[in-house]
Amino acid sequence: MDFKKLFETDGDERAVSPVIGVILMVAITVILAAVIGAFVIGIGDDQEAVPQASFDFDDEGEDGDLTITHSAGDSIDESNLDVTNNGVELTTPSWSSDPVSAGATFEIPNDNDGDDLNDDPTIRVVWESDSGGDSSVLATYEVSR
């Protein structure tokens, strides 16, 4: 075996390093343009963090009221919380404290403004940001009587 022939070139081999370098430069430019563009058009805006909270539901029987209790987690301003019955906001009752923190309660009478809890409604505790741009369902309860 002739080792000299292994290392000799006949002039047909071309370097691929410049091609790879150009491809990498184009890729870096595209990624950089995408990141800058995202911040310019507002995709990178900060969103208000959703509070982390747990709620317990106590259904006191056939003719009883439904009590929602903030059991643990972040304190939340009462103005940022809505309690809905089948998608309709309940405004008559209010939380027992503001801000709503662990131990605070919200009582829904069995017959609240004509909405009977016996009609299998879905009760939701909904958080909405101060700006109104963000919202999240923190807890859901299906009344079954």
mmCIF file of C-alpha atoms in Angstrom:
data_model
loop_
_atom_site.group_PDB
_atom_site.id
_atom_site.type_symbol
_atom_site.label_atom_id
_atom_site.label_comp_id
_atom_site.label_asym_id
_atom_site.label_seq_id
_atom_site.Cartn_x
_atom_site.Cartn_y
_atom_site.Cartn_z
ATOM 1 C CA MET A 1 0.000 0.000 0.000
ATOM 2 C CA ASP A 2 1.323 3.381 -0.990
ATOM 3 C CA PHE A 3 0.655 5.933 1.742
ATOM 4 C CA LYS A 4 1.722 8.835 -0.420
ATOM 5 C CA LYS A 5 -1.250 8.308 -2.728
ATOM 6 C CA LEU A 6 -3.654 8.539 0.219
ATOM 7 C CA PHE A 7 -2.607 12.112 0.954
ATOM 8 C CA GLU A 8 -2.153 13.353 -2.601
ATOM 9 C CA THR A 9 -4.876 15.354 -4.266
ATOM 10 C CA ASP A 10 -5.554 15.730 -7.935
ATOM 11 C CA GLY A 11 -7.166 19.173 -7.640
ATOM 12 C CA ASP A 12 -10.834 18.057 -7.645
ATOM 13 C CA GLU A 13 -11.378 18.419 -3.922
ATOM 14 C CA ARG A 14 -12.890 21.715 -2.876
ATOM 15 C CA ALA A 15 -13.210 23.114 0.589
ATOM 16 C CA VAL A 16 -16.729 23.167 2.075
ATOM 17 C CA SER A 17 -15.796 25.410 4.995
ATOM 18 C CA PRO A 18 -16.795 28.653 3.242
ATOM 19 C CA VAL A 19 -20.218 27.204 2.337
ATOM 20 C CA ILE A 20 -20.899 26.090 5.905
ATOM 21 C CA GLY A 21 -19.719 29.461 7.179
ATOM 22 C CA VAL A 22 -22.151 31.317 4.906
ATOM 23 C CA ILE A 23 -25.054 29.053 5.955
ATOM 24 C CA LEU A 24 -24.301 29.653 9.634
ATOM 25 C CA MET A 25 -24.085 33.426 9.138
ATOM 26 C CA VAL A 26 -27.458 33.477 7.343
ATOM 27 C CA ALA A 27 -29.048 31.352 10.099
ATOM 28 C CA ILE A 28 -27.730 33.645 12.839
ATOM 29 C CA THR A 29 -28.995 36.706 10.953
ATOM 30 C CA VAL A 30 -32.487 35.218 10.526
ATOM 31 C CA ILE A 31 -32.742 34.234 14.213
ATOM 32 C CA LEU A 32 -31.530 37.648 15.354
ATOM 33 C CA ALA A 33 -34.031 39.398 13.060
ATOM 34 C CA ALA A 34 -36.882 37.222 14.409
ATOM 35 C CA VAL A 35 -36.055 38.015 18.043
ATOM 36 C CA ILE A 36 -35.776 41.757 17.402
ATOM 37 C CA GLY A 37 -38.987 41.716 15.348
ATOM 38 C CA ALA A 38 -40.879 39.906 18.123
ATOM 39 C CA PHE A 39 -40.015 42.611 20.635
ATOM 40 C CA VAL A 40 -40.775 45.425 18.203
ATOM 41 C CA ILE A 41 -44.315 44.188 17.446
ATOM 42 C CA GLY A 42 -45.013 43.403 21.105
ATOM 43 C CA ILE A 43 -44.927 39.614 21.260
ATOM 44 C CA GLY A 44 -42.378 39.838 24.048
ATOM 45 C CA ASP A 45 -44.563 42.042 26.286
ATOM 46 C CA ASP A 46 -44.787 41.066 29.902
ATOM 47 C CA GLN A 47 -48.044 39.469 30.938
ATOM 48 C CA GLU A 48 -49.400 39.746 34.443
ATOM 49 C CA ALA A 49 -48.779 36.549 36.388
ATOM 50 C CA VAL A 50 -51.853 34.521 37.291
ATOM 51 C CA PRO A 51 -52.120 34.120 41.077
ATOM 52 C CA GLN A 52 -51.851 30.629 42.483
ATOM 53 C CA ALA A 53 -54.739 29.892 44.846
ATOM 54 C CA SER A 54 -56.850 26.929 45.966
ATOM 55 C CA PHE A 55 -60.556 27.092 46.661
ATOM 56 C CA ASP A 56 -62.803 24.624 48.508
ATOM 57 C CA PHE A 57 -66.518 24.292 47.810
ATOM 58 C CA ASP A 58 -69.005 23.285 50.533
ATOM 59 C CA ASP A 59 -72.448 22.320 49.321
ATOM 60 C CA GLU A 60 -74.651 22.224 52.418
ATOM 61 C CA GLY A 61 -77.372 19.927 51.104
ATOM 62 C CA GLU A 62 -80.680 20.133 49.234
ATOM 63 C CA ASP A 63 -81.852 23.542 50.501
ATOM 64 C CA GLY A 64 -78.496 24.909 51.643
ATOM 65 C CA ASP A 65 -76.170 27.510 50.320
ATOM 66 C CA LEU A 66 -72.889 26.938 48.520
ATOM 67 C CA THR A 67 -69.824 28.290 50.315
ATOM 68 C CA ILE A 68 -66.559 28.927 48.468
ATOM 69 C CA THR A 69 -63.502 29.182 50.723
ATOM 70 C CA HIS A 70 -60.054 30.421 49.713
ATOM 71 C CA SER A 71 -58.060 27.592 51.279
ATOM 72 C CA ALA A 72 -54.454 28.387 50.310
ATOM 73 C CA GLY A 73 -52.251 30.408 48.016
ATOM 74 C CA ASP A 74 -51.804 34.019 46.999
ATOM 75 C CA SER A 75 -53.927 36.881 48.302
ATOM 76 C CA ILE A 76 -56.022 38.366 45.494
ATOM 77 C CA ASP A 77 -57.784 41.731 45.329
ATOM 78 C CA GLU A 78 -61.556 41.255 45.394
ATOM 79 C CA SER A 79 -61.876 43.492 42.316
ATOM 80 C CA ASN A 80 -59.864 40.923 40.321
ATOM 81 C CA LEU A 81 -62.107 37.962 41.225
ATOM 82 C CA ASP A 82 -65.441 37.056 39.679
ATOM 83 C CA VAL A 83 -67.666 34.170 40.700
ATOM 84 C CA THR A 84 -69.883 32.966 37.864
ATOM 85 C CA ASN A 85 -72.956 30.720 37.799
ATOM 86 C CA ASN A 86 -73.316 29.109 34.360
ATOM 87 C CA GLY A 87 -71.237 31.950 32.901
ATOM 88 C CA VAL A 88 -73.236 34.760 34.564
ATOM 89 C CA GLU A 89 -71.288 36.871 37.068
ATOM 90 C CA LEU A 90 -72.706 36.834 40.603
ATOM 91 C CA THR A 91 -72.490 40.365 41.980
ATOM 92 C CA THR A 92 -74.869 40.230 44.971
ATOM 93 C CA PRO A 93 -72.716 38.211 47.375
ATOM 94 C CA SER A 94 -69.192 39.389 48.111
ATOM 95 C CA TRP A 95 -66.058 37.928 49.638
ATOM 96 C CA SER A 96 -65.740 38.111 53.423
ATOM 97 C CA SER A 97 -62.429 40.006 53.176
ATOM 98 C CA ASP A 98 -60.527 42.173 50.723
ATOM 99 C CA PRO A 99 -57.932 41.186 49.639
ATOM 100 C CA VAL A 100 -59.211 37.626 49.374
ATOM 101 C CA SER A 101 -56.756 35.502 51.329
ATOM 102 C CA ALA A 102 -56.757 32.102 53.007
ATOM 103 C CA GLY A 103 -59.935 31.688 55.029
ATOM 104 C CA ALA A 104 -62.025 34.204 53.077
ATOM 105 C CA THR A 105 -65.470 32.921 52.056
ATOM 106 C CA PHE A 106 -68.057 33.637 49.385
ATOM 107 C CA GLU A 107 -71.593 32.347 50.034
ATOM 108 C CA ILE A 108 -74.046 31.734 47.223
ATOM 109 C CA PRO A 109 -77.633 31.352 48.416
ATOM 110 C CA ASN A 110 -79.486 28.398 46.949
ATOM 111 C CA ASP A 111 -81.804 30.825 45.129
ATOM 112 C CA ASN A 112 -79.507 33.669 44.040
ATOM 113 C CA ASP A 113 -81.325 36.307 41.965
ATOM 114 C CA GLY A 114 -83.662 33.637 40.621
ATOM 115 C CA ASP A 115 -80.814 31.318 39.555
ATOM 116 C CA ASP A 116 -81.588 28.102 41.363
ATOM 117 C CA LEU A 117 -78.483 26.073 42.240
ATOM 118 C CA ASN A 118 -80.562 22.912 41.746
ATOM 119 C CA ASP A 119 -80.342 23.371 37.952
ATOM 120 C CA ASP A 120 -76.857 21.764 37.899
ATOM 121 C CA PRO A 121 -74.895 24.951 37.236
ATOM 122 C CA THR A 122 -71.179 25.267 36.885
ATOM 123 C CA ILE A 123 -69.679 27.632 39.456
ATOM 124 C CA ARG A 124 -66.324 29.185 38.502
ATOM 125 C CA VAL A 125 -63.885 31.421 40.345
ATOM 126 C CA VAL A 126 -62.339 33.607 37.640
ATOM 127 C CA TRP A 127 -59.333 35.916 38.006
ATOM 128 C CA GLU A 128 -59.009 38.935 35.690
ATOM 129 C CA SER A 129 -55.962 41.209 35.479
ATOM 130 C CA ASP A 130 -56.178 44.910 36.332
ATOM 131 C CA SER A 131 -55.936 45.806 32.644
ATOM 132 C CA GLY A 132 -58.614 43.275 31.715
ATOM 133 C CA GLY A 133 -56.346 41.731 29.101
ATOM 134 C CA ASP A 134 -55.665 38.472 30.926
ATOM 135 C CA SER A 135 -58.015 36.123 32.754
ATOM 136 C CA SER A 136 -57.895 32.606 34.123
ATOM 137 C CA VAL A 137 -60.306 30.172 35.761
ATOM 138 C CA LEU A 138 -58.863 29.407 39.202
ATOM 139 C CA ALA A 139 -61.486 26.873 40.347
ATOM 140 C CA THR A 140 -64.554 25.093 38.978
ATOM 141 C CA TYR A 141 -67.362 23.294 40.801
ATOM 142 C CA GLU A 142 -70.333 21.381 39.413
ATOM 143 C CA VAL A 143 -73.354 21.613 41.707
ATOM 144 C CA SER A 144 -75.164 18.304 41.692
ATOM 145 C CA ARG A 145 -78.226 17.922 43.863
#
